[in-house]
PDB file of C-alpha atoms and ligand atoms in Angstrom:
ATOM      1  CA  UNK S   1      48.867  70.838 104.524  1.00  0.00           C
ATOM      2  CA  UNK S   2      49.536  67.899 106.854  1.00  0.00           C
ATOM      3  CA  UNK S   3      48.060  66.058 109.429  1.00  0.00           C
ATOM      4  CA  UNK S   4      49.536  65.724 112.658  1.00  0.00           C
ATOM      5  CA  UNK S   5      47.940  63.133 114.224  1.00  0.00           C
ATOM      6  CA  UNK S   6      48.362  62.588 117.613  1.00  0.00           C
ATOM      7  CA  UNK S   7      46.417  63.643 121.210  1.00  0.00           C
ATOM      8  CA  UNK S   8      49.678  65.610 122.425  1.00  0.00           C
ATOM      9  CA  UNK S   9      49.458  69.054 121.453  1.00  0.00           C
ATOM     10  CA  UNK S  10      52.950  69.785 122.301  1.00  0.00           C
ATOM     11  CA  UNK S  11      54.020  67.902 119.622  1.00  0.00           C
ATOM     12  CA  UNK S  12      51.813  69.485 117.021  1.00  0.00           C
ATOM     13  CA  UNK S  13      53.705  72.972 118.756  1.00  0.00           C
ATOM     14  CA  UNK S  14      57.010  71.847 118.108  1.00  0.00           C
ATOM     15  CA  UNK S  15      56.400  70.806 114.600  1.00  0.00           C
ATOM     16  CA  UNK S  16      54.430  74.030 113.505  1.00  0.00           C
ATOM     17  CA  UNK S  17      57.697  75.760 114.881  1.00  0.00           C
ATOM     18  CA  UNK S  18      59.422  74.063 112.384  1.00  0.00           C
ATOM     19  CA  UNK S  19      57.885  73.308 109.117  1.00  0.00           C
ATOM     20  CA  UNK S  20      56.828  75.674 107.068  1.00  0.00           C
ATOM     21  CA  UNK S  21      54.303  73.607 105.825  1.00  0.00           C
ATOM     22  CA  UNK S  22      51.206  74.502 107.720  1.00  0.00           C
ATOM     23  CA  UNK S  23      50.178  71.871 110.377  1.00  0.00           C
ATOM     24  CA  UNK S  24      46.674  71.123 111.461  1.00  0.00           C
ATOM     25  CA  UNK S  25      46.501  68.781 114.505  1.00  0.00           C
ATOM     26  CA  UNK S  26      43.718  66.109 114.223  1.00  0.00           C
ATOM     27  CA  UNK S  27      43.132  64.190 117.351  1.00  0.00           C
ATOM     28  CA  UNK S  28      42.789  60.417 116.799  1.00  0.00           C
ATOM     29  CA  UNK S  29      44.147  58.146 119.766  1.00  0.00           C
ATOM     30  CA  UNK S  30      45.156  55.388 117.228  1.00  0.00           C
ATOM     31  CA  UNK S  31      45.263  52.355 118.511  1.00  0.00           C
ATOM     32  CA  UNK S  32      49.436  51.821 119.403  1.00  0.00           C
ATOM     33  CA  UNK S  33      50.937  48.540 118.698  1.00  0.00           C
ATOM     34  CA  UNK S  34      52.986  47.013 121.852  1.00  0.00           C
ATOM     35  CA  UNK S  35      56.424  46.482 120.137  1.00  0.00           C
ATOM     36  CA  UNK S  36      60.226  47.617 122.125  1.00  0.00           C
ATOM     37  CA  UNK S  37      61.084  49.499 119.198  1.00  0.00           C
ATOM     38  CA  UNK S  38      59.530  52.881 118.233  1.00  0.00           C
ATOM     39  CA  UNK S  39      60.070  52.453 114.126  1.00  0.00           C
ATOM     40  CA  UNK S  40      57.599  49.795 114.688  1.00  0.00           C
ATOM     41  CA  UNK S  41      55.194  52.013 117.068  1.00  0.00           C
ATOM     42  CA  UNK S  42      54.931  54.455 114.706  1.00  0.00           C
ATOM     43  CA  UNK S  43      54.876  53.078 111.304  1.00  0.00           C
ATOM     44  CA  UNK S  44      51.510  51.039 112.835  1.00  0.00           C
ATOM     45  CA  UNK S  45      50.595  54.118 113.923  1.00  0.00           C
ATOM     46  CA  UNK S  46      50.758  56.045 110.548  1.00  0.00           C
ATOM     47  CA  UNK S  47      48.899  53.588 109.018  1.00  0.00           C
ATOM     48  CA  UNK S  48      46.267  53.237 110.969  1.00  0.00           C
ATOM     49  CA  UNK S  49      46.100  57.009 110.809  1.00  0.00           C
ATOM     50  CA  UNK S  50      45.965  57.059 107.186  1.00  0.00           C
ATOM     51  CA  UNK S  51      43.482  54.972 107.359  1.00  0.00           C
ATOM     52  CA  UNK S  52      41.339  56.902 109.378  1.00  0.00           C
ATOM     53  CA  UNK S  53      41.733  60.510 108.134  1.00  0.00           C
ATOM     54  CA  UNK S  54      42.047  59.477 104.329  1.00  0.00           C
ATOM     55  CA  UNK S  55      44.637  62.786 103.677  1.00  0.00           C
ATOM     56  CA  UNK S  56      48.672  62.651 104.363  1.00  0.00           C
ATOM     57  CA  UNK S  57      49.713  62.280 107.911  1.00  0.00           C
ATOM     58  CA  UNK S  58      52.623  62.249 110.368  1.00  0.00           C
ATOM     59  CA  UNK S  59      52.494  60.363 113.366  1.00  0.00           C
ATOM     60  CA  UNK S  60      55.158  60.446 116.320  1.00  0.00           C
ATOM     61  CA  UNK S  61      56.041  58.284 118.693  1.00  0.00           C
ATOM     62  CA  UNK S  62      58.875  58.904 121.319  1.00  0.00           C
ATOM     63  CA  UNK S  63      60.364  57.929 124.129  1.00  0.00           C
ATOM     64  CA  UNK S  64      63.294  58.532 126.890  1.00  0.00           C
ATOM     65  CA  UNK S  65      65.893  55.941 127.179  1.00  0.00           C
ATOM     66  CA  UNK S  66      67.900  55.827 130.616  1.00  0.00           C
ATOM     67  CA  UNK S  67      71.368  53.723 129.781  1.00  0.00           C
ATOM     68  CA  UNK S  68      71.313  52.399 133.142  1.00  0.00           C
ATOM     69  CA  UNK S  69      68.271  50.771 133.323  1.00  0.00           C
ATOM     70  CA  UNK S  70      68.729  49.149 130.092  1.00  0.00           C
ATOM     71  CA  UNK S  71      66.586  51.765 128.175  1.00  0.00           C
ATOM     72  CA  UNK S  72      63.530  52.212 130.452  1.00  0.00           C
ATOM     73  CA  UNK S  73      61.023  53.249 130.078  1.00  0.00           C
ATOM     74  CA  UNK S  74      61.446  53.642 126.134  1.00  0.00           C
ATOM     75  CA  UNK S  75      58.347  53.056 124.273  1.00  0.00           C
ATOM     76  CA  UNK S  76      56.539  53.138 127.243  1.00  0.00           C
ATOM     77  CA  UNK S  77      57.265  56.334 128.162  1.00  0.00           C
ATOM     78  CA  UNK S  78      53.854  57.748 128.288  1.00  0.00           C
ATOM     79  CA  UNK S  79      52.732  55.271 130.630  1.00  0.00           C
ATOM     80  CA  UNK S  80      55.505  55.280 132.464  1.00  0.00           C
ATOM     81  CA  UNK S  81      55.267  59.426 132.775  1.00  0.00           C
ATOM     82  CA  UNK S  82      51.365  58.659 133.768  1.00  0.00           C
ATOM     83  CA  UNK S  83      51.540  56.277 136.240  1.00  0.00           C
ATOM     84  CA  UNK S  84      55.139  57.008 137.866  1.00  0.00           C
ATOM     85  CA  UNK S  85      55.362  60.714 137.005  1.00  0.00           C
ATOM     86  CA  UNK S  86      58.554  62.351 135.711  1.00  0.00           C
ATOM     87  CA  UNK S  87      59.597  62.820 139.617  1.00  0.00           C
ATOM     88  CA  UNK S  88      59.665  58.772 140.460  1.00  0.00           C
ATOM     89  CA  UNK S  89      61.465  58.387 137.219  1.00  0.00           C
ATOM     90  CA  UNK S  90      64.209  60.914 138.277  1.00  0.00           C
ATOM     91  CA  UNK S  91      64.395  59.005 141.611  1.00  0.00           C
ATOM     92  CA  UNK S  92      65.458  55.588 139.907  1.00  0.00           C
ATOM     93  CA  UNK S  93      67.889  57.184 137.731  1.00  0.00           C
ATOM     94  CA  UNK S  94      69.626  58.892 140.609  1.00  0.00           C
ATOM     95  CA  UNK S  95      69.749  55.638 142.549  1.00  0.00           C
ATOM     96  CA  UNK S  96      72.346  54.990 139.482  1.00  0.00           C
ATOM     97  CA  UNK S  97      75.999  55.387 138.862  1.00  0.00           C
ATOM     98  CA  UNK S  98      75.315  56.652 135.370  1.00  0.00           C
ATOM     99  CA  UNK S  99      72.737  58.735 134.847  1.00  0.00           C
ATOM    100  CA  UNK S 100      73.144  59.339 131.279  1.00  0.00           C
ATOM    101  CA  UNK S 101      69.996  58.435 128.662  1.00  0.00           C
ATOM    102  CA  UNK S 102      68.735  59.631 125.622  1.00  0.00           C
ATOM    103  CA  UNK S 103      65.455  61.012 123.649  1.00  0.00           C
ATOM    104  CA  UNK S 104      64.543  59.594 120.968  1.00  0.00           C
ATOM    105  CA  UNK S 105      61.563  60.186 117.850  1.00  0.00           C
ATOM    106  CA  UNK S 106      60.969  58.223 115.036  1.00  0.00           C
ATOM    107  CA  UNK S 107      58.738  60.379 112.784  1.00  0.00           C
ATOM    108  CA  UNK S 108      56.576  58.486 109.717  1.00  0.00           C
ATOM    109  CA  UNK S 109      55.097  59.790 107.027  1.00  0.00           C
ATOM    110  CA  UNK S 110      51.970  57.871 105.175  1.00  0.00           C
ATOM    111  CA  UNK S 111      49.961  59.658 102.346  1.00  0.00           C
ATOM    112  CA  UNK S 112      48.937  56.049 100.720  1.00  0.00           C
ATOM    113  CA  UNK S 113      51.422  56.240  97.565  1.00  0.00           C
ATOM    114  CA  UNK S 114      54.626  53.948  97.718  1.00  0.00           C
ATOM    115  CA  UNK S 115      58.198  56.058  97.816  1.00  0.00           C
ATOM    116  CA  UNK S 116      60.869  56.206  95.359  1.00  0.00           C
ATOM    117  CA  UNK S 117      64.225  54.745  96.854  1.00  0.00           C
ATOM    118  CA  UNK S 118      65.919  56.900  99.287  1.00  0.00           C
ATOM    119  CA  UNK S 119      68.242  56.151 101.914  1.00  0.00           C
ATOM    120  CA  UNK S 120      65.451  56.491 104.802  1.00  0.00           C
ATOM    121  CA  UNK S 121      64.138  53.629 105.749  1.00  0.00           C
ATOM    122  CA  UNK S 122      60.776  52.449 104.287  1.00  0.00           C
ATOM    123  CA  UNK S 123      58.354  50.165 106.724  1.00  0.00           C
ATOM    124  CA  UNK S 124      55.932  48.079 104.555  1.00  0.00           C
ATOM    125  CA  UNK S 125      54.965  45.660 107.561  1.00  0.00           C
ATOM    126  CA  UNK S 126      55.631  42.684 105.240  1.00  0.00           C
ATOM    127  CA  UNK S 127      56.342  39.231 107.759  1.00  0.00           C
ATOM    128  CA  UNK S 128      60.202  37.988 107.121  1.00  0.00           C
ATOM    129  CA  UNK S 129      58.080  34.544 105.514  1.00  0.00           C
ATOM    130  CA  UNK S 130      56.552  37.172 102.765  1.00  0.00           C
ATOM    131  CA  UNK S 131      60.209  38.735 102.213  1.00  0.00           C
ATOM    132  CA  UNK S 132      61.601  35.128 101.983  1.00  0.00           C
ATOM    133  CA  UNK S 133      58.550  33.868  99.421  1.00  0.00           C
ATOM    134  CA  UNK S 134      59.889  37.078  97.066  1.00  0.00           C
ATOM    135  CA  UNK S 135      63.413  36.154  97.192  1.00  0.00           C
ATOM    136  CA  UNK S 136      62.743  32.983  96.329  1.00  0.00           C
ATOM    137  CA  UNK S 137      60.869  34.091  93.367  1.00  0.00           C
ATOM    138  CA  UNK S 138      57.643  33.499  94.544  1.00  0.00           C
ATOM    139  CA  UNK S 139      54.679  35.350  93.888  1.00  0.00           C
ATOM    140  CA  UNK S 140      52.616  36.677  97.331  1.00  0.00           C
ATOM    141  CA  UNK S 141      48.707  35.962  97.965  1.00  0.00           C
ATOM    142  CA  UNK S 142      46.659  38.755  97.423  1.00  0.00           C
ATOM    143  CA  UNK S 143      46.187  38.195 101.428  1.00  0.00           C
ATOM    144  CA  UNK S 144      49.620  38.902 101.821  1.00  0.00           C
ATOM    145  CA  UNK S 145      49.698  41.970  99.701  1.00  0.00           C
ATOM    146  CA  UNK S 146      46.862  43.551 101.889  1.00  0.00           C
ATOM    147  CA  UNK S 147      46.537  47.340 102.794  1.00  0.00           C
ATOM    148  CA  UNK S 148      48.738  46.104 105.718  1.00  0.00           C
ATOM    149  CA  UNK S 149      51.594  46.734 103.112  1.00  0.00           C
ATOM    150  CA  UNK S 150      51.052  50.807 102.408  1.00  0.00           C
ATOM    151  CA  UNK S 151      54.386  51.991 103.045  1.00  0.00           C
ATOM    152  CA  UNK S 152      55.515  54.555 105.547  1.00  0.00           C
ATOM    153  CA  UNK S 153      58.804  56.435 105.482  1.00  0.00           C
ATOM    154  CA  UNK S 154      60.152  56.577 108.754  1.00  0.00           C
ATOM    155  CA  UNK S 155      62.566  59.888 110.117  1.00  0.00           C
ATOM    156  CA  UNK S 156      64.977  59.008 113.374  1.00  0.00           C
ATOM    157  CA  UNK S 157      66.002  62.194 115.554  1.00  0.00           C
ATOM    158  CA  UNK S 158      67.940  61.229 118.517  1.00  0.00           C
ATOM    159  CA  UNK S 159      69.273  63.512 121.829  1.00  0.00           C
ATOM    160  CA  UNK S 160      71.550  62.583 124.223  1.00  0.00           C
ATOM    161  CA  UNK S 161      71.434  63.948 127.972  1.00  0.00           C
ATOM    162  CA  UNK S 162      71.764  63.844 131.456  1.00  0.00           C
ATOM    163  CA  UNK S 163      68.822  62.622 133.959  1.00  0.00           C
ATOM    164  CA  UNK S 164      68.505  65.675 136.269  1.00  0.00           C
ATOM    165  CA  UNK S 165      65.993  67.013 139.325  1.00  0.00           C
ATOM    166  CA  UNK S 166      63.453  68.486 137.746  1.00  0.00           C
ATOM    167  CA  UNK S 167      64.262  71.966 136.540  1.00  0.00           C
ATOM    168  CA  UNK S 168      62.236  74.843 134.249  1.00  0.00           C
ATOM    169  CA  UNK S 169      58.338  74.865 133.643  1.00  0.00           C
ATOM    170  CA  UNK S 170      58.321  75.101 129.773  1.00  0.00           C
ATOM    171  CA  UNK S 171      57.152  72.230 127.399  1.00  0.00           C
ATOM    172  CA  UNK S 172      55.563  68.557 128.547  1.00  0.00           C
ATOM    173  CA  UNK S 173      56.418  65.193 129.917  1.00  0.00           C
ATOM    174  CA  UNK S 174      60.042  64.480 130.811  1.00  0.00           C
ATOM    175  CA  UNK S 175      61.086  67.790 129.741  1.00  0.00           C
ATOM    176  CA  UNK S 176      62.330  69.092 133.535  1.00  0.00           C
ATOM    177  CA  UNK S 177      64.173  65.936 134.069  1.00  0.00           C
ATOM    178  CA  UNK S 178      66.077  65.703 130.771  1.00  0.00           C
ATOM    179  CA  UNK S 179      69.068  68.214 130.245  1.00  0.00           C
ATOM    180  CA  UNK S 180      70.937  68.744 127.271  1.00  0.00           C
ATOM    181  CA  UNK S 181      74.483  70.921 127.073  1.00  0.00           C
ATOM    182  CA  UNK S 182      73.712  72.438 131.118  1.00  0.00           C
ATOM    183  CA  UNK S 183      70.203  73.190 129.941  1.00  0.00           C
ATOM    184  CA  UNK S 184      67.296  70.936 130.470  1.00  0.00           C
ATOM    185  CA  UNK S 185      64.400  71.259 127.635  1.00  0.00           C
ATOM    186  CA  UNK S 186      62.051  72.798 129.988  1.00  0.00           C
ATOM    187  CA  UNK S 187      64.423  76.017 131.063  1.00  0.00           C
ATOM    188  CA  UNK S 188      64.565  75.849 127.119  1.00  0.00           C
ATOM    189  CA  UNK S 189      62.024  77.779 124.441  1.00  0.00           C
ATOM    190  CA  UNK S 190      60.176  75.624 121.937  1.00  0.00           C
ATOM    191  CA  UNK S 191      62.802  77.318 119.383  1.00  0.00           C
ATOM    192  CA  UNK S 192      66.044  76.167 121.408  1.00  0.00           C
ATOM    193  CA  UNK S 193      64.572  72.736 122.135  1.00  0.00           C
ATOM    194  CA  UNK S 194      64.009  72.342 118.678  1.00  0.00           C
ATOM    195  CA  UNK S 195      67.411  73.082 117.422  1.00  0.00           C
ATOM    196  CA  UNK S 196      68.891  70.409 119.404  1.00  0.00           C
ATOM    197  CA  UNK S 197      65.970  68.317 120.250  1.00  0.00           C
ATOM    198  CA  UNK S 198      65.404  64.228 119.270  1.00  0.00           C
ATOM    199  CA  UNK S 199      61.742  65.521 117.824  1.00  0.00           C
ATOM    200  CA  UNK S 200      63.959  68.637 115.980  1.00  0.00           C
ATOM    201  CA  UNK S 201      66.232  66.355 114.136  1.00  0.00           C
ATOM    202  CA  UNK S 202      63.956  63.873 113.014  1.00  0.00           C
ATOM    203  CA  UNK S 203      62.084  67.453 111.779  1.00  0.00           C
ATOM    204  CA  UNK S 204      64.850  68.229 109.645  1.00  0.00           C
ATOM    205  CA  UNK S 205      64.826  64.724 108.100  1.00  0.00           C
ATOM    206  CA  UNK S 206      61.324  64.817 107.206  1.00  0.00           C
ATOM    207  CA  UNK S 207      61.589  68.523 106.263  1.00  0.00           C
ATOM    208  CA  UNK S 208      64.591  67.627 103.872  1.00  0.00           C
ATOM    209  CA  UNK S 209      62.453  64.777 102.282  1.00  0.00           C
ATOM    210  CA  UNK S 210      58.990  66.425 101.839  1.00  0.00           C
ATOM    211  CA  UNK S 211      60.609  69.317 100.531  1.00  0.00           C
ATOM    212  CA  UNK S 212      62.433  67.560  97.870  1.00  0.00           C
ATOM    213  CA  UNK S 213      61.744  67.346  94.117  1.00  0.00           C
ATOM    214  CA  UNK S 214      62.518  63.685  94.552  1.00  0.00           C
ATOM    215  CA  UNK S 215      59.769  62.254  97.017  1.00  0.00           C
TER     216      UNK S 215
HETATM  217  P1  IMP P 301      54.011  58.653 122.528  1.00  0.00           P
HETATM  218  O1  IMP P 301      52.881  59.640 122.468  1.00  0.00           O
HETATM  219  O2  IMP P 301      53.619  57.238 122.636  1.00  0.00           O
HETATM  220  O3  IMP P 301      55.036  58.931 121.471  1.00  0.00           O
HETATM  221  O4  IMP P 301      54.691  58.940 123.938  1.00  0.00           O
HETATM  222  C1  IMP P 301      55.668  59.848 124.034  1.00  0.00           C
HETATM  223  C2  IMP P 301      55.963  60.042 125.517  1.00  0.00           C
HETATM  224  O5  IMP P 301      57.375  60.196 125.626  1.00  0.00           O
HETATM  225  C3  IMP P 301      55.349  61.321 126.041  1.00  0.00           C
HETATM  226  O6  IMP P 301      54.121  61.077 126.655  1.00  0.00           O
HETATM  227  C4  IMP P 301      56.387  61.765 127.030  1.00  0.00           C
HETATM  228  O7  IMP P 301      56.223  61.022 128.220  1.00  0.00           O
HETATM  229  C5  IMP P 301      57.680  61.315 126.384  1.00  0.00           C
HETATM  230  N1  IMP P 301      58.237  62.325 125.467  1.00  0.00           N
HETATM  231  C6  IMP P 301      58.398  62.220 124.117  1.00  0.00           C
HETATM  232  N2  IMP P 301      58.946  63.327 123.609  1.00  0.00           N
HETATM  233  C7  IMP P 301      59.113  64.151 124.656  1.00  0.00           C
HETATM  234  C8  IMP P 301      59.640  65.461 124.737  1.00  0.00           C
HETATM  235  O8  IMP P 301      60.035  66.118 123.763  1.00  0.00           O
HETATM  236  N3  IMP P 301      59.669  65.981 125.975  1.00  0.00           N
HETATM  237  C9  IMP P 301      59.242  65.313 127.084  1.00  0.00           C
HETATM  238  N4  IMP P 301      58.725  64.101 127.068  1.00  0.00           N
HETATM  239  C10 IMP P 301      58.667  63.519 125.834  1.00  0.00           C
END
């Protein structure tokens, strides 16, 4: 069983429609760390988590990118979606030339235990001076080597699209405004969306990876 913790239960929909592991949503607002990348949102967020609920969890953390305004609003989608509303949003992108943009998810994975090698990226949140002390051949403070350093694999799914008008009354957030091959993911069903959907392929990454003999 795994943990998906997060306050969105659209999320936890999406991902029971896809693993066949079962998925119990606990609700824990962790505390998100301000950073412009999600990898960094959401490896925090895993750990802090893990911390909390003491079993294995996954932890999202998403975002729309619009190309022509240099990525807004990103990782601050949420607050973005909350205090400008998906409609607003629309409205800037149409005062564009371009409106293309993207979706993107990181997904991480923390159950406490460190990871055999893989080609997904591991986050330990060790501070380039730590990395530098080990090259160097020199041993780290017990400080240093703090439960800050429980590592979390991290699972990239990433959709590109077309800002639309809002269209459809399915799913949550920027789902009307966000179309994908004619569609957008709200005229979609949680099945379709998934199949093609930034959340969906970062899914299949994690699915290929926790169901491995190798993990
Ligand atoms: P997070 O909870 O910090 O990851 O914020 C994610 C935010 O990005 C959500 O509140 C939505 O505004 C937006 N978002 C992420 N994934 C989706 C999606 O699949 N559909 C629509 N909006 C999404």
């Amino acid at each position: 069983m795994i943990n998906f913790v997060t306050t969105n239960p659209g999320k936890v929909a999406e991902a029971r429609e896809y693993l066949g592991e079962p998925v119990e949503q606990f609700e824990f607002d962790y505390p998100e760390r301000q950073a412009t990348d999600l990898a960094t949102v959401a490896a925090h967020g895993a750990r802090a988590a893990y911390r909390h609920v003491g079993e294995p969890v996954i932890v999202d953390d998403s975002g729309l990118t619009i190309d022509a305004l240099g990525g807004f609003p990103g990782p601050y989608s949420s607050y973005v979606e909350d205090k400008l509303g998906i409609e607003r949003v629309w409205e800037l992108a149409r005062a564009e030339d371009d409106q293309s943009g993207a979706f993107r998810a990181v997904m991480a994975y923390c159950d406490g235990e460190s990871f055999e090698a893989t080609p997904e990226p591991v986050d330990t949140d060790r501070r380039g001076q730590d990395i530098a002390a080990d090259e160097r051949g020199e041993a780290t403070t017990d400080e240093q080597v703090d439960d800050e350093a429980i590592p979390v694999r991290l699972f990239e799914g990433v959709a590109p699209g077309t800002i639309v008008a809002p269209r459809g009354d399915g799913g949550f957030g920027f789902d009307p405004i966000f179309e994908y091959d004619g569609q957008t993911y709200a005229e979609m069903s949680t099945e379709e969306k998934n199949a093609i959907s930034h959340r969906g392929r970062a899914l299949a990454k994690f699915a290929e990876w926790y169901g491995s003999a190798d993990r």
